[in-house]
CSV table of C-alpha atoms in Angstrom, one decimal:
chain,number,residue,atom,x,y,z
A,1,UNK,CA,11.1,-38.6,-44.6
A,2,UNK,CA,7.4,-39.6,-44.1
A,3,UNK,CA,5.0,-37.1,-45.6
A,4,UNK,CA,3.7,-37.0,-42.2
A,5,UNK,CA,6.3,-35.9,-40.9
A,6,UNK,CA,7.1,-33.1,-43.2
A,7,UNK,CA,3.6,-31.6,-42.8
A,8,UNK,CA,4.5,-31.4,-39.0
A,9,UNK,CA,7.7,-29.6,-39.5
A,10,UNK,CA,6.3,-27.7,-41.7
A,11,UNK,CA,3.1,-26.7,-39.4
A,12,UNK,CA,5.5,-26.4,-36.6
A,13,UNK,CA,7.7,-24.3,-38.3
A,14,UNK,CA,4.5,-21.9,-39.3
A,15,UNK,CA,3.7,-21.6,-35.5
A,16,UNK,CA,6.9,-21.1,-34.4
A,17,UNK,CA,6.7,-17.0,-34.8
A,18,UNK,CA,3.0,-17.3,-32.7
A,19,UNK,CA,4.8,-19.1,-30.2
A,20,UNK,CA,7.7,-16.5,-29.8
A,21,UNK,CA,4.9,-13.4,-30.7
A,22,UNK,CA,2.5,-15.3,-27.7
A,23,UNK,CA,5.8,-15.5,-25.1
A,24,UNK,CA,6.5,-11.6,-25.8
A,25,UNK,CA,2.4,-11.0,-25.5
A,26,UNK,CA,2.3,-13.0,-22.1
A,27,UNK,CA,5.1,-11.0,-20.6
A,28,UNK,CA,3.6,-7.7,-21.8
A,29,UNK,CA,0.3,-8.4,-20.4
A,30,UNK,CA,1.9,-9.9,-16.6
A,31,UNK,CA,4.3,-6.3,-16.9
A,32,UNK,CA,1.3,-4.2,-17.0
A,33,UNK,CA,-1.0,-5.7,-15.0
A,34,UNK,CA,1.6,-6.1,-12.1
A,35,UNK,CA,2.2,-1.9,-13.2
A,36,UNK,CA,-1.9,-1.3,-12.7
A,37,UNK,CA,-1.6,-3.2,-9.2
A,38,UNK,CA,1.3,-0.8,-7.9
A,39,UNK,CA,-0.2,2.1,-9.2
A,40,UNK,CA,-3.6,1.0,-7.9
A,41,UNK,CA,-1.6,0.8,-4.3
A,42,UNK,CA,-0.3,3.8,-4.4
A,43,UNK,CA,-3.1,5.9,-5.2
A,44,UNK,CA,-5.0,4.1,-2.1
A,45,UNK,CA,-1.7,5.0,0.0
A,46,UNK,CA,-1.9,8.8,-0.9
A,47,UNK,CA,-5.0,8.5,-0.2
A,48,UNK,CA,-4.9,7.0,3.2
A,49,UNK,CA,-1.7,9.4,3.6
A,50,UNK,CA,-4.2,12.6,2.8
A,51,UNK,CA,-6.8,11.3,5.5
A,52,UNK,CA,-3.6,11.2,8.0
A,53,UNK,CA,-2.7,14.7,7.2
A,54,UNK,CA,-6.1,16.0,7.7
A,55,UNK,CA,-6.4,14.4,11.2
A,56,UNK,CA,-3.4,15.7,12.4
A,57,UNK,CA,-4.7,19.3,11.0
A,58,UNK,CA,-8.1,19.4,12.4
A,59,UNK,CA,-6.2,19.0,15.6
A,60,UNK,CA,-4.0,21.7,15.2
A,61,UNK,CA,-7.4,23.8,13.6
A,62,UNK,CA,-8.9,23.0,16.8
A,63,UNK,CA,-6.1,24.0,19.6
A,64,UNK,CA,-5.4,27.1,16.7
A,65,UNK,CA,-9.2,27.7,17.5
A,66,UNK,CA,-8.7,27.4,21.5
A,67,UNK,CA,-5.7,29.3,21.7
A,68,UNK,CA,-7.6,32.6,20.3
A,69,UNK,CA,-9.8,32.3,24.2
A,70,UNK,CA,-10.0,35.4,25.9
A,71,UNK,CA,-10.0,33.8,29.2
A,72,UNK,CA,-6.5,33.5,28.3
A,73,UNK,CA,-5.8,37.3,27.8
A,74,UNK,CA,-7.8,37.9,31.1
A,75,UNK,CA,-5.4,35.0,33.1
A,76,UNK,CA,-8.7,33.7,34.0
A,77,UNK,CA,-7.6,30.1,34.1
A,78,UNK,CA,-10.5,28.4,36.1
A,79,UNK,CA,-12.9,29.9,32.4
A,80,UNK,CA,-10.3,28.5,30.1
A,81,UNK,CA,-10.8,25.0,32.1
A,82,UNK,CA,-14.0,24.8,31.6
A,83,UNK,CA,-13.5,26.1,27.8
A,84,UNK,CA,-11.0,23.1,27.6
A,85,UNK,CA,-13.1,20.7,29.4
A,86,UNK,CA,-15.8,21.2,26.7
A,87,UNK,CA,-13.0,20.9,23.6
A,88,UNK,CA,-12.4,17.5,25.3
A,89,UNK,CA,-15.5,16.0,26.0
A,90,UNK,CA,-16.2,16.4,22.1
A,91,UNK,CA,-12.9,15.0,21.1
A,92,UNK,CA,-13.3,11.2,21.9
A,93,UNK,CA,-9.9,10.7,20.6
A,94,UNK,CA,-7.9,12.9,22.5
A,95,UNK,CA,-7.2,12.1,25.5
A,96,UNK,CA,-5.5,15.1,27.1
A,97,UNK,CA,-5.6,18.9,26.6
A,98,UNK,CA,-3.4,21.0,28.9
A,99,UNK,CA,-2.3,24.8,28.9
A,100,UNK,CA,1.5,25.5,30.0
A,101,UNK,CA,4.0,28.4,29.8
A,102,UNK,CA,6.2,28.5,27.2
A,103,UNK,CA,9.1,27.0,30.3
A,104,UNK,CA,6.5,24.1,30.1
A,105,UNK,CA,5.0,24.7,33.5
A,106,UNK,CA,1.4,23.1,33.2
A,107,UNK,CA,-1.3,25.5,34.1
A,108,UNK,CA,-4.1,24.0,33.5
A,109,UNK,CA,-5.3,20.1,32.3
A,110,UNK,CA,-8.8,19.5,30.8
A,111,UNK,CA,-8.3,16.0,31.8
A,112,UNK,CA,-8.4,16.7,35.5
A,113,UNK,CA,-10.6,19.1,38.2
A,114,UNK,CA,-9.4,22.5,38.2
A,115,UNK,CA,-7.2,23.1,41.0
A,116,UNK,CA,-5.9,19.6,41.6
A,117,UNK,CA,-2.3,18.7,41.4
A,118,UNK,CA,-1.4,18.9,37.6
A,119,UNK,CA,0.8,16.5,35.9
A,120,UNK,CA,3.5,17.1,33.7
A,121,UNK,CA,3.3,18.8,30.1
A,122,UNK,CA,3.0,16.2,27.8
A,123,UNK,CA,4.3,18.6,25.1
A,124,UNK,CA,7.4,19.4,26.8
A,125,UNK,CA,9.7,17.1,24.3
A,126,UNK,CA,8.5,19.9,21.9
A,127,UNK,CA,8.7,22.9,23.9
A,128,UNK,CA,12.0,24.6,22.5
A,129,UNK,CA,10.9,23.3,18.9
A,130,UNK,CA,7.7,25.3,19.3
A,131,UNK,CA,8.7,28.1,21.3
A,132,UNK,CA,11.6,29.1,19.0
A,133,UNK,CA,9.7,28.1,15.4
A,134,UNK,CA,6.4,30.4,16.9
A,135,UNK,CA,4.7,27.1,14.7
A,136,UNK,CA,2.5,24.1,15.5
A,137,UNK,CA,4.6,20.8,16.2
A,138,UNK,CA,3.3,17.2,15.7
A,139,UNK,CA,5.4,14.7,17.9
A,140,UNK,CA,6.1,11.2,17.6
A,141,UNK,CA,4.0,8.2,19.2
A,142,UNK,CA,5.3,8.5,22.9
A,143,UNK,CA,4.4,6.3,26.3
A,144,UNK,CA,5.0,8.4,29.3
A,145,UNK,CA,5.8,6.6,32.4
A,146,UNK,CA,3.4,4.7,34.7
A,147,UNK,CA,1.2,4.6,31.2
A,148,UNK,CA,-0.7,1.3,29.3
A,149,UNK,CA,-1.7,3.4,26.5
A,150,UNK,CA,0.7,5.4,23.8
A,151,UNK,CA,-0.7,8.4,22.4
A,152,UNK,CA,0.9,11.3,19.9
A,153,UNK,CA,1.1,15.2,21.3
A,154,UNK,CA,0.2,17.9,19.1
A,155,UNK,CA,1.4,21.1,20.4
A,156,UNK,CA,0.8,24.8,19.1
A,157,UNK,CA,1.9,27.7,20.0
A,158,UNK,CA,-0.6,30.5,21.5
A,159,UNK,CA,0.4,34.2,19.6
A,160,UNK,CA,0.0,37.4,20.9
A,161,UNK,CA,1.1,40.1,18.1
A,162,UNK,CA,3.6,37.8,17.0
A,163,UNK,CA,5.2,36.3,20.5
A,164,UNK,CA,4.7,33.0,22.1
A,165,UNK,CA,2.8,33.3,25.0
A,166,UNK,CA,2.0,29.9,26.3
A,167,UNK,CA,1.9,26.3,24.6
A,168,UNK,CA,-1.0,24.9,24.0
A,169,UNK,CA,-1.1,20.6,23.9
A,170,UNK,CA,-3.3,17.8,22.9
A,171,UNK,CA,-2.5,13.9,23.0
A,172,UNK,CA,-4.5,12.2,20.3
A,173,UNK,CA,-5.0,8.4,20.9
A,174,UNK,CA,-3.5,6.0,18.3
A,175,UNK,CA,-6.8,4.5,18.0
A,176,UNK,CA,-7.6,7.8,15.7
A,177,UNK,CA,-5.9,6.4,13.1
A,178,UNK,CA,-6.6,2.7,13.3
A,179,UNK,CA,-10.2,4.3,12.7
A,180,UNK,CA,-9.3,5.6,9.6
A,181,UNK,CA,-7.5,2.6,8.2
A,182,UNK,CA,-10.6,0.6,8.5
A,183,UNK,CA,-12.6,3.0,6.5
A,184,UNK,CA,-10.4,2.3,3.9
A,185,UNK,CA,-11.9,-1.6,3.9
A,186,UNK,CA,-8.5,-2.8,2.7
A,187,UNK,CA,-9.0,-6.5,1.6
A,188,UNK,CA,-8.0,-9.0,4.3
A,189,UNK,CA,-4.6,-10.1,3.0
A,190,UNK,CA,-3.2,-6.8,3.0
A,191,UNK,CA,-1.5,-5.2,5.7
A,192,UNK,CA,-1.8,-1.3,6.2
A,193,UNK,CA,0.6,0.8,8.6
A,194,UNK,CA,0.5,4.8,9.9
A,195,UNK,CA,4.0,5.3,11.0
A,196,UNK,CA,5.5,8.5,12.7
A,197,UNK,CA,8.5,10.6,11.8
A,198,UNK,CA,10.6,8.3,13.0
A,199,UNK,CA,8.6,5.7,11.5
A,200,UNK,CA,7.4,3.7,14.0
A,201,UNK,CA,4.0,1.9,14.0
A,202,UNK,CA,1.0,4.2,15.0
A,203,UNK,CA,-1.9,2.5,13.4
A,204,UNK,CA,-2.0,-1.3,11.8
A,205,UNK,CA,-5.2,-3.2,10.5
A,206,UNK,CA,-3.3,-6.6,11.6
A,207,UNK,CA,-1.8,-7.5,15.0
A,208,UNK,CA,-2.7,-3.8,15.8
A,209,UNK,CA,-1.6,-4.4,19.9
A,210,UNK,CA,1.2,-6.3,18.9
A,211,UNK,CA,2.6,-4.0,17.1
A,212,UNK,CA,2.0,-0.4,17.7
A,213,UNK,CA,5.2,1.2,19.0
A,214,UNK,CA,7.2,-1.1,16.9
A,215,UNK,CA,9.5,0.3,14.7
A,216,UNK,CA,8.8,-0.5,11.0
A,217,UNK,CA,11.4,-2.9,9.4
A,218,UNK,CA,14.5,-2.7,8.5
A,219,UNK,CA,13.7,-2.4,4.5
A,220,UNK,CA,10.8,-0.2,5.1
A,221,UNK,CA,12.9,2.4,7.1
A,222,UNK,CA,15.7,2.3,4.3
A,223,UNK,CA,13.3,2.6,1.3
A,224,UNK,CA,11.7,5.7,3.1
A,225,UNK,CA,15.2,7.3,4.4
A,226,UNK,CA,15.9,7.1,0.9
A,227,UNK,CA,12.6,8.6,-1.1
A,228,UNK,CA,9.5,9.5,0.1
A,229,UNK,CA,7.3,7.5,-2.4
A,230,UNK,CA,7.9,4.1,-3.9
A,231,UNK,CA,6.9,0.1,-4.5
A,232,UNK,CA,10.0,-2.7,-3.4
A,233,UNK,CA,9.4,-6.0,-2.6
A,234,UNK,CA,10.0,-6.5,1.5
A,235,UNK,CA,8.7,-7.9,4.7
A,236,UNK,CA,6.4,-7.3,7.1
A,237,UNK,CA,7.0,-7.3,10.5
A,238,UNK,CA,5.0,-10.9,10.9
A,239,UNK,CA,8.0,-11.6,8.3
A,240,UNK,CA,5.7,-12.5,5.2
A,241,UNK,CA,7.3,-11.4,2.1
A,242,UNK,CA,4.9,-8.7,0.1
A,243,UNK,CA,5.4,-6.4,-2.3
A,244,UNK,CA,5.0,-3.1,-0.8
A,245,UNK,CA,4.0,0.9,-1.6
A,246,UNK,CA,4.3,3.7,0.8
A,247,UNK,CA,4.2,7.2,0.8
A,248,UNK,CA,5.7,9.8,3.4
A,249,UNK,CA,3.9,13.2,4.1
A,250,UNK,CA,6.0,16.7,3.2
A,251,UNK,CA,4.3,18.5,5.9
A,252,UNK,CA,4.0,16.0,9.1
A,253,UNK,CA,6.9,13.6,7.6
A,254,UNK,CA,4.4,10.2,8.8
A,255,UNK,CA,4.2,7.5,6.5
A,256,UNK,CA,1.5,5.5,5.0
A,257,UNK,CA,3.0,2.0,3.5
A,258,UNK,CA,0.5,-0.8,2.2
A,259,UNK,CA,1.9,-4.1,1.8
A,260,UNK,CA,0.4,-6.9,-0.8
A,261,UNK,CA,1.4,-10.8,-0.4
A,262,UNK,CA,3.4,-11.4,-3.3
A,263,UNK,CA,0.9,-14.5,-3.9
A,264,UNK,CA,-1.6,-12.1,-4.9
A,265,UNK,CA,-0.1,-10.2,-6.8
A,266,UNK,CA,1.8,-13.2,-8.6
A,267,UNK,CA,-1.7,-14.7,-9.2
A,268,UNK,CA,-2.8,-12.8,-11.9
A,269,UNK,CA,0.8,-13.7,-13.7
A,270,UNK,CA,-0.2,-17.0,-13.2
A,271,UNK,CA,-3.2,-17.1,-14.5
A,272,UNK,CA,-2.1,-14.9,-17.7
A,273,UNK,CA,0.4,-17.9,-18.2
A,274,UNK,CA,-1.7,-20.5,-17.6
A,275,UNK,CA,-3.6,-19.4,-20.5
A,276,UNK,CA,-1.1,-18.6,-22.5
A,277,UNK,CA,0.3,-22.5,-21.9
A,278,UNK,CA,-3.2,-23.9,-23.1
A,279,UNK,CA,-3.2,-21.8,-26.0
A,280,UNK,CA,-0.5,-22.7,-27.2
A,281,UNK,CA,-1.2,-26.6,-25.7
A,282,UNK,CA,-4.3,-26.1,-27.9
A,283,UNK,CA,-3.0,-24.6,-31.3
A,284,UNK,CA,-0.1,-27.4,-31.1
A,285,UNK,CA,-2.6,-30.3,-30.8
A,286,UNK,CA,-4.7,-28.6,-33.4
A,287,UNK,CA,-2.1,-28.7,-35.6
A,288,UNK,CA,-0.7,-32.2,-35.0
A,289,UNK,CA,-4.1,-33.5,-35.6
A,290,UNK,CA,-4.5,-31.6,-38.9
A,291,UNK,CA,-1.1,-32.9,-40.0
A,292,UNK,CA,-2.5,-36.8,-39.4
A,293,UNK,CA,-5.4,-36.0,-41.1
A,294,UNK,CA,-3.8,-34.1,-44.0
A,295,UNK,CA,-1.3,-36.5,-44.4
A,296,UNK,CA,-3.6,-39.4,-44.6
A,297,UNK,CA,-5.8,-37.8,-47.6
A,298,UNK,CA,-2.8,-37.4,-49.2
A,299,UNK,CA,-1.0,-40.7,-48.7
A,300,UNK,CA,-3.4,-42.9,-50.8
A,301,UNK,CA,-3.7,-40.8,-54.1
A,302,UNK,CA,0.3,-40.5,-53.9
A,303,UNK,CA,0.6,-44.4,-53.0
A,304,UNK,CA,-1.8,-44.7,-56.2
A,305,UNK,CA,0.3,-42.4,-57.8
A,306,UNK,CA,3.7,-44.7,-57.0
A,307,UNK,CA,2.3,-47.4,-58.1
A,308,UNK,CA,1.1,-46.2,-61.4
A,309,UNK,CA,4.6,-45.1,-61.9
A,310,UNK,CA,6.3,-48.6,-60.9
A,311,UNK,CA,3.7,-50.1,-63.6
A,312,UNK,CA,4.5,-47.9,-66.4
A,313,UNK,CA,8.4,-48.7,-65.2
A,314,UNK,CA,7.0,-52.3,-65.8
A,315,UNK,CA,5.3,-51.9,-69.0
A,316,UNK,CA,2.0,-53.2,-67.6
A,317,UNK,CA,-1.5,-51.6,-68.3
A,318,UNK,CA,-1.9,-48.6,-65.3
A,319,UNK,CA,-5.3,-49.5,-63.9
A,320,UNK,CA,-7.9,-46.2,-63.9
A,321,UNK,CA,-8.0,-44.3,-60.1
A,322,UNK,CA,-11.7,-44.1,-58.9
A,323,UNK,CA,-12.7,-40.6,-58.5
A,324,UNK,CA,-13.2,-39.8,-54.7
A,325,UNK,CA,-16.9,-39.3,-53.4
C-alpha cells in the first residue's frame, strides 16, 4: 500500500471518533434548541392565556360592581338605566348590558331607550347555570338570530343576603380579544387563536373574519380534550402544518394555542447541520491535504533510503544524501 495511502487511513481513522462525537454534538444542540422554542411558546401562550383571564374578570368585576346599585333594592328601574347606560358608554367592547329576573324576563337593556320594547336576555342560555350555582357564568361565542356580529355573554348573578335576585348580563365583542393578541406582536408567520370552552375560534391574528366561529381542528380539539397544556405537531385551519403549544384556562376553561410553521422551527436545525457538514467538510480536506503533503516529504528520503539499500544489495559505493535546507 502507498505511503500515501496509509497516512490517509490512518488520519481518517484519527477523525473518525470527531466525526461520531460531532454527529452526537449536532443532534444535542438541534434537541435543545427545538426544547428553548417550545418552551419559549408556551410561556408566550400562558401569557396571552393570563391576559384572556383577566378580561373576562374585569367584566365580571364590573357587572359584580353594578349589581351592588341601590336603584336596584329601591325597583327603581328607569335610575338603574341610566346607571347602566353610563357602564356601557365606557365599555367600547361590550356591546350590550341588560337586567332580567332570575326567569330571564329582561327588565331593562342599556343598549336601548328606557321604556322601549326590550329584546330577549342574551344570558338566558346560562340562566339555570347561574341561578342555581348563585356564581358568575362565562358563555361560549354565540350569534343570536337576525345578527352579523357574534359576541360572548358574561352573566352574574345579583345577591341579596345570599339569594339570587335578578341576573345581571353583558355581551363582550370578540373584537376584545383580537385586541389583545395584537399586543402580543406575534411575528408574522405565526398564527395565534382565543378559543371558547367548546373551543371554537374567538379571536385569530390571521383570517380573523374567516374564521371566528369556526371550530378549532380536529387535532387541536383532541390534544386539549386530552390535557390542558402541551406542544404536538398539527394543522391549522388554512391547513399548513406547524408545530403547535396551547394552554387551556382552569377557571374560564378558553384556550390559548400558538402555532409555529414547522419551516421555522426546522431552520435553526438546519442551520446547526449545515455547520456541522462544513466542519467536518473542512477538517476532512484539511487532513487529505496534510496527508499529500506529509507523504510527499517523506517519499524522497525513503526512495533515497531504497535505493541505498538495493546498492549495498549490489555491492556498489552508496552515494552521500544531501542534507535538506
Amino acid at each position: 500500500m502507498r505511503l500515501r495511502s496509509q497516512l490517509l487511513l490512518f488520519a481518517l481513522a484519527t477523525l473518525l471518533p470527531l466525526v461520531a462525537f460531532a454527529v452526537l454534538l449536532s443532534g444535542l444542540l438541534v434537541e435543545r434548541e427545538r426544547d428553548t422554542f417550545r418552551r419559549g411558546a408556551a410561556d408566550r401562550a400562558r401569557a396571552i392565556l393570563t391576559a384572556v383571564d383577566l378580561q373576562l374578570s374585569g367584566v365580571v368585576t364590573a357587572l359584580d360592581g353594578l349589581a351592588l346599585s341601590r336603584a336596584i333594592d329601591e325597583n327603581d328601574l328607569a335610575d338603574f338605566h341610566t346607571q347602566a347606560q353610563r357602564v356601557l358608554a365606557s365599555r367600547p367592547d361590550w356591546r350590550t348590558l341588560q337586567l332580567a329576573s332570575t326567569s330571564g324576563q329582561p327588565l331593562v337593556d342599556a343598549s336601548v331607550t328606557f321604556g322601549s320594547p326590550l329584546p330577549a336576555f342574551d344570558g338566558a342560555p346560562y340562566r339555570e347555570r347561574v341561578v342555581k350555582g348563585a356564581q358568575p357564568v362565562v358563555g361560549v361565542l354565540t350569534r343570536a338570530s337576525g345578527m352579523a356580529e357574534s359576541y360572548v355573554p358574561v352573566v352574574v348573578p345579583v345577591l341579596r343576603y345570599g339569594d339570587v335576585r335578578y341576573l345581571l348580563s353583558a355581551t363582550v365583542a370578540p373584537a376584545a380579544f383580537n385586541d389583545l393578541l395584537a399586543q402580543q406582536k406575534l411575528p408574522d408567520t405565526w398564527t395565534g387563536a382565543v378559543l371558547d370552552a367548546v373551543q371554537r375560534v374567538v379571536a385569530r391574528n390571521r383570517e380573523t373574519e374567516r374564521f371566528v366561529g369556526s371550530l378549532a381542528t380536529a387535532d387541536l380539539r383532541r390534544e386539549i380534550d386530552a390535557a390542558d397544556a402541551g406542544w404536538f405537531v398539527g394543522t391549522t385551519l388554512e391547513k399548513r402544518e406547524v408545530y403547535v403549544a396551547y394552554e387551556r384556562s382552569p377557571v374560564s376553561r378558553w384556550t390559548v394555542s400558538l402555532g409555529v410553521p414547522v419551516e421555522v422551527l426546522e431552520a435553526g436545525a438546519k442551520r446547526t447541520r449545515s455547520l456541522m457538514v462544513l466542519g467536518l467538510a473542512a477538517a476532512l480536506a484539511l487532513t487529505l491535504l496534510l496527508a499529500t503533503l506529509l507523504s510527499r516529504k517523506l517519499a524522497a528520503p525513503l526512495a533515497e533510503v531504497a535505493e541505498a539499500a538495493r546498492a549495498i544489495g549490489r555491492g556498489d559505493p552508496v552515494k552521500p544524501r544531501k542534507p535538506s535546507s
